[in-house]
mmCIF file of C-alpha atoms in Angstrom:
data_model
loop_
_atom_site.group_PDB
_atom_site.id
_atom_site.type_symbol
_atom_site.label_atom_id
_atom_site.label_comp_id
_atom_site.label_asym_id
_atom_site.label_seq_id
_atom_site.Cartn_x
_atom_site.Cartn_y
_atom_site.Cartn_z
ATOM 1 C CA MET A 7 -11.185 -41.160 -93.596
ATOM 2 C CA PRO A 8 -10.844 -38.408 -90.964
ATOM 3 C CA VAL A 9 -9.150 -35.136 -91.851
ATOM 4 C CA ILE A 10 -6.292 -34.077 -89.600
ATOM 5 C CA ALA A 11 -6.234 -30.359 -89.018
ATOM 6 C CA PRO A 12 -2.852 -28.579 -88.597
ATOM 7 C CA MET A 13 -1.788 -27.581 -85.094
ATOM 8 C CA PRO A 14 -2.503 -23.998 -84.066
ATOM 9 C CA ALA A 15 0.380 -21.531 -84.434
ATOM 10 C CA THR A 16 0.509 -20.711 -80.726
ATOM 11 C CA ARG A 17 2.831 -22.706 -78.503
ATOM 12 C CA PRO A 18 1.960 -23.808 -75.008
ATOM 13 C CA ALA A 19 3.784 -22.017 -72.202
ATOM 14 C CA ARG A 20 7.200 -23.533 -71.566
ATOM 15 C CA ILE A 21 8.450 -24.281 -68.059
ATOM 16 C CA PRO A 22 12.103 -23.279 -67.582
ATOM 17 C CA SER A 23 14.442 -26.126 -66.695
ATOM 18 C CA GLN A 24 16.765 -26.187 -63.687
ATOM 19 C CA ARG A 25 19.730 -25.568 -65.967
ATOM 20 C CA GLU A 26 18.216 -22.362 -67.331
ATOM 21 C CA GLY A 27 17.567 -21.191 -63.761
ATOM 22 C CA ALA A 28 21.204 -21.830 -62.918
ATOM 23 C CA GLU A 29 22.356 -19.884 -66.005
ATOM 24 C CA GLU A 30 20.244 -16.904 -64.950
ATOM 25 C CA ALA A 31 21.804 -17.019 -61.470
ATOM 26 C CA VAL A 32 25.308 -17.061 -62.965
ATOM 27 C CA ALA A 33 24.374 -14.188 -65.248
ATOM 28 C CA SER A 34 23.665 -12.051 -62.180
ATOM 29 C CA GLY A 35 27.121 -12.801 -60.733
ATOM 30 C CA THR A 36 30.584 -13.349 -62.193
ATOM 31 C CA THR A 37 30.463 -15.479 -65.337
ATOM 32 C CA VAL A 38 32.927 -18.198 -66.216
ATOM 33 C CA ASP A 39 34.015 -16.147 -69.262
ATOM 34 C CA HIS A 40 34.759 -13.138 -67.041
ATOM 35 C CA LEU A 41 36.723 -15.349 -64.655
ATOM 36 C CA THR A 42 38.690 -16.817 -67.573
ATOM 37 C CA GLU A 43 39.590 -13.334 -68.805
ATOM 38 C CA THR A 44 40.565 -12.318 -65.272
ATOM 39 C CA TYR A 45 42.777 -15.406 -65.090
ATOM 40 C CA ARG A 46 44.508 -14.545 -68.357
ATOM 41 C CA ALA A 47 44.998 -10.900 -67.419
ATOM 42 C CA HIS A 48 45.972 -11.174 -63.747
ATOM 43 C CA TYR A 49 47.452 -14.638 -63.100
ATOM 44 C CA ARG A 50 51.057 -13.397 -63.209
ATOM 45 C CA SER A 51 50.402 -10.407 -60.959
ATOM 46 C CA LEU A 52 48.635 -12.626 -58.413
ATOM 47 C CA LEU A 53 51.521 -15.101 -58.606
ATOM 48 C CA GLY A 54 53.920 -12.229 -57.916
ATOM 49 C CA LEU A 55 51.783 -11.137 -54.970
ATOM 50 C CA ALA A 56 51.952 -14.649 -53.520
ATOM 51 C CA ALA A 57 55.722 -14.786 -54.196
ATOM 52 C CA LEU A 58 56.261 -11.697 -52.061
ATOM 53 C CA LEU A 59 54.267 -13.218 -49.204
ATOM 54 C CA LEU A 60 55.553 -16.816 -49.424
ATOM 55 C CA ASP A 61 58.998 -18.252 -49.889
ATOM 56 C CA ASP A 62 58.738 -20.875 -52.644
ATOM 57 C CA THR A 63 57.276 -20.929 -56.135
ATOM 58 C CA ALA A 64 55.340 -24.183 -55.779
ATOM 59 C CA SER A 65 53.384 -22.825 -52.816
ATOM 60 C CA CYS A 66 52.732 -19.579 -54.703
ATOM 61 C CA GLU A 67 51.281 -21.444 -57.670
ATOM 62 C CA ASP A 68 49.149 -23.598 -55.370
ATOM 63 C CA VAL A 69 47.815 -20.534 -53.551
ATOM 64 C CA VAL A 70 46.890 -18.692 -56.756
ATOM 65 C CA GLN A 71 45.227 -21.765 -58.275
ATOM 66 C CA GLU A 72 43.269 -22.343 -55.073
ATOM 67 C CA ALA A 73 42.178 -18.686 -55.088
ATOM 68 C CA PHE A 74 40.776 -19.049 -58.613
ATOM 69 C CA ILE A 75 39.038 -22.293 -57.642
ATOM 70 C CA ARG A 76 37.409 -20.613 -54.658
ATOM 71 C CA VAL A 77 36.286 -17.614 -56.700
ATOM 72 C CA HIS A 78 34.912 -19.963 -59.359
ATOM 73 C CA SER A 79 32.901 -21.904 -56.791
ATOM 74 C CA ALA A 80 31.644 -18.649 -55.226
ATOM 75 C CA ARG A 81 31.015 -16.807 -58.494
ATOM 76 C CA LYS A 82 27.267 -16.636 -57.865
ATOM 77 C CA ARG A 83 27.931 -14.624 -54.705
ATOM 78 C CA VAL A 84 30.219 -12.134 -56.462
ATOM 79 C CA ARG A 85 27.502 -9.928 -57.881
ATOM 80 C CA ASP A 86 29.762 -7.177 -59.203
ATOM 81 C CA PRO A 87 32.320 -8.407 -61.787
ATOM 82 C CA GLU A 88 34.470 -5.364 -60.958
ATOM 83 C CA LYS A 89 35.116 -6.827 -57.491
ATOM 84 C CA THR A 90 36.412 -10.174 -58.786
ATOM 85 C CA LEU A 91 40.052 -9.067 -58.814
ATOM 86 C CA ALA A 92 39.797 -7.600 -55.302
ATOM 87 C CA TYR A 93 38.216 -10.838 -54.089
ATOM 88 C CA LEU A 94 41.055 -12.810 -55.725
ATOM 89 C CA ARG A 95 43.720 -10.615 -54.107
ATOM 90 C CA GLN A 96 42.190 -10.999 -50.669
ATOM 91 C CA THR A 97 41.901 -14.756 -51.182
ATOM 92 C CA VAL A 98 45.582 -14.960 -52.195
ATOM 93 C CA VAL A 99 46.619 -13.007 -49.077
ATOM 94 C CA ASN A 100 44.474 -15.202 -46.798
ATOM 95 C CA LEU A 101 45.652 -18.452 -48.393
ATOM 96 C CA SER A 102 49.276 -17.286 -48.104
ATOM 97 C CA ARG A 103 48.773 -16.674 -44.396
ATOM 98 C CA SER A 104 47.262 -20.138 -44.009
ATOM 99 C CA ALA A 105 50.138 -21.746 -45.909
ATOM 100 C CA LEU A 106 52.666 -20.037 -43.640
ATOM 101 C CA ARG A 107 50.753 -21.150 -40.537
ATOM 102 C CA ARG A 108 50.670 -24.756 -41.758
ATOM 103 C CA ARG A 109 54.366 -24.631 -42.556
ATOM 104 C CA ILE A 110 55.251 -23.296 -39.095
ATOM 105 C CA LEU A 111 53.130 -25.975 -37.453
ATOM 106 C CA GLY A 112 54.785 -28.625 -39.627
ATOM 107 C CA LEU A 113 58.241 -27.404 -38.622
ATOM 108 C CA LYS A 114 57.294 -27.622 -34.965
ATOM 109 C CA LEU A 115 56.046 -31.179 -35.385
ATOM 110 C CA LEU A 116 59.005 -32.446 -37.417
ATOM 111 C CA SER A 117 61.423 -34.466 -35.323
ATOM 112 C CA LYS A 118 64.317 -34.036 -37.752
ATOM 113 C CA PRO A 119 64.772 -31.801 -40.789
ATOM 114 C CA MET A 120 63.965 -33.118 -44.248
ATOM 115 C CA PRO A 121 66.891 -33.405 -46.676
ATOM 116 C CA ASP A 122 67.270 -30.522 -49.101
ATOM 117 C CA MET A 123 65.946 -31.408 -52.511
ATOM 118 C CA ALA A 124 66.350 -28.866 -55.252
ATOM 119 C CA SER A 125 63.556 -28.487 -57.791
ATOM 120 C CA ALA A 126 63.230 -26.604 -61.047
ATOM 121 C CA GLU A 127 60.948 -24.033 -59.430
ATOM 122 C CA GLU A 128 63.519 -23.251 -56.759
ATOM 123 C CA GLY A 129 66.009 -22.255 -59.445
ATOM 124 C CA ALA A 130 63.550 -19.704 -60.813
ATOM 125 C CA TYR A 131 62.680 -18.445 -57.351
ATOM 126 C CA ASP A 132 66.391 -18.123 -56.392
ATOM 127 C CA GLN A 133 66.730 -15.548 -59.151
ATOM 128 C CA LEU A 134 63.986 -13.432 -57.536
ATOM 129 C CA GLU A 135 65.529 -13.893 -54.104
ATOM 130 C CA ARG A 136 68.793 -12.240 -55.164
ATOM 131 C CA ASP A 137 67.112 -8.907 -55.391
ATOM 132 C CA SER A 138 67.952 -6.823 -52.340
ATOM 133 C CA LEU A 139 64.422 -5.443 -52.134
ATOM 134 C CA ILE A 140 62.907 -8.857 -51.675
ATOM 135 C CA LYS A 141 65.466 -9.681 -49.003
ATOM 136 C CA ALA A 142 64.628 -6.470 -47.208
ATOM 137 C CA MET A 143 60.894 -7.161 -47.539
ATOM 138 C CA LYS A 144 61.327 -10.495 -45.805
ATOM 139 C CA GLY A 145 62.738 -8.705 -42.790
ATOM 140 C CA LEU A 146 59.626 -6.595 -42.313
ATOM 141 C CA GLN A 147 56.775 -7.357 -39.971
ATOM 142 C CA ARG A 148 53.941 -9.326 -41.606
ATOM 143 C CA ARG A 149 51.468 -6.422 -41.698
ATOM 144 C CA GLN A 150 54.065 -3.983 -43.012
ATOM 145 C CA ARG A 151 54.991 -6.413 -45.777
ATOM 146 C CA GLU A 152 51.343 -7.055 -46.704
ATOM 147 C CA VAL A 153 50.541 -3.337 -46.844
ATOM 148 C CA LEU A 154 53.593 -2.514 -48.976
ATOM 149 C CA VAL A 155 53.027 -5.423 -51.357
ATOM 150 C CA LEU A 156 49.379 -4.552 -51.907
ATOM 151 C CA ARG A 157 50.042 -0.807 -52.074
ATOM 152 C CA TYR A 158 53.043 -0.731 -54.406
ATOM 153 C CA PHE A 159 53.193 -4.106 -56.147
ATOM 154 C CA ALA A 160 49.462 -4.592 -56.709
ATOM 155 C CA ASP A 161 48.938 -0.836 -57.334
ATOM 156 C CA MET A 162 46.069 -0.606 -54.871
ATOM 157 C CA THR A 163 44.996 2.599 -53.189
ATOM 158 C CA GLU A 164 45.277 2.926 -49.421
ATOM 159 C CA ALA A 165 41.502 2.536 -49.150
ATOM 160 C CA GLN A 166 41.594 -0.686 -51.183
ATOM 161 C CA VAL A 167 44.426 -2.039 -49.038
ATOM 162 C CA ALA A 168 42.444 -1.196 -45.905
ATOM 163 C CA ALA A 169 39.388 -3.024 -47.256
ATOM 164 C CA THR A 170 41.436 -6.054 -48.372
ATOM 165 C CA LEU A 171 43.251 -6.489 -45.064
ATOM 166 C CA GLY A 172 40.359 -5.383 -42.854
ATOM 167 C CA LEU A 173 42.301 -2.481 -41.356
ATOM 168 C CA SER A 174 41.505 1.181 -40.850
ATOM 169 C CA LEU A 175 42.930 3.711 -43.299
ATOM 170 C CA GLY A 176 45.131 5.167 -40.558
ATOM 171 C CA SER A 177 46.587 1.719 -39.780
ATOM 172 C CA VAL A 178 47.414 1.186 -43.449
ATOM 173 C CA LYS A 179 49.217 4.545 -43.546
ATOM 174 C CA ALA A 180 51.121 3.766 -40.339
ATOM 175 C CA TYR A 181 52.177 0.271 -41.457
ATOM 176 C CA GLY A 182 53.198 1.654 -44.842
ATOM 177 C CA SER A 183 55.257 4.481 -43.370
ATOM 178 C CA ARG A 184 57.007 2.215 -40.863
ATOM 179 C CA GLY A 185 57.616 -0.408 -43.542
ATOM 180 C CA ILE A 186 59.253 2.089 -45.902
ATOM 181 C CA ALA A 187 61.424 3.398 -43.074
ATOM 182 C CA ALA A 188 62.516 -0.147 -42.219
ATOM 183 C CA LEU A 189 63.272 -0.840 -45.901
ATOM 184 C CA ARG A 190 65.463 2.255 -46.100
ATOM 185 C CA ILE A 191 67.448 1.111 -43.078
ATOM 186 C CA ALA A 192 67.706 -2.486 -44.344
ATOM 187 C CA MET A 193 68.866 -1.431 -47.794
ATOM 188 C CA GLY A 194 71.273 1.203 -46.462
ATOM 189 C CA ALA A 195 69.608 4.098 -48.336
ATOM 190 C CA SER A 196 69.753 7.611 -46.947
ATOM 191 C CA ALA A 197 66.491 9.347 -46.232
#
């Protein structure tokens, strides 16, 4: 009867699977755990940002959710986890612009107005709309409103606002100054 010798202690070299290669690529970018924590920490502030740029809560929620979906699908390209929030803010601003463009185009194409249908979200948004600051913000030019929202609501520096909107630092300062002046006039405050 032949004797079977035990296998040697050394293992043959292992070839990494495709899944392991994908995990290494995600490790170099933004991880799903980091994105989940960012969602928990900043969802409300991003929703507020969208609310100041759009005019109904349902669209705001859609824009913020879409922003997180886009960041999730592009997480391998976001190499620095510190830039995830900035990327999300810029995505929310861009998606808000797109939503407003689609809405304007839809209004132009409508032959007759749709009947007003109240929803639960509109009741919550009506409470925000009563604030005189929000009313005054709606009267500003688009760029002025975007600069003021990012600068004072999102607590971004002027340089961060310039990078997010793709403007020069001087333009951000000018839009901000003109926007504040217009707010003072709209709200009846004395300078």
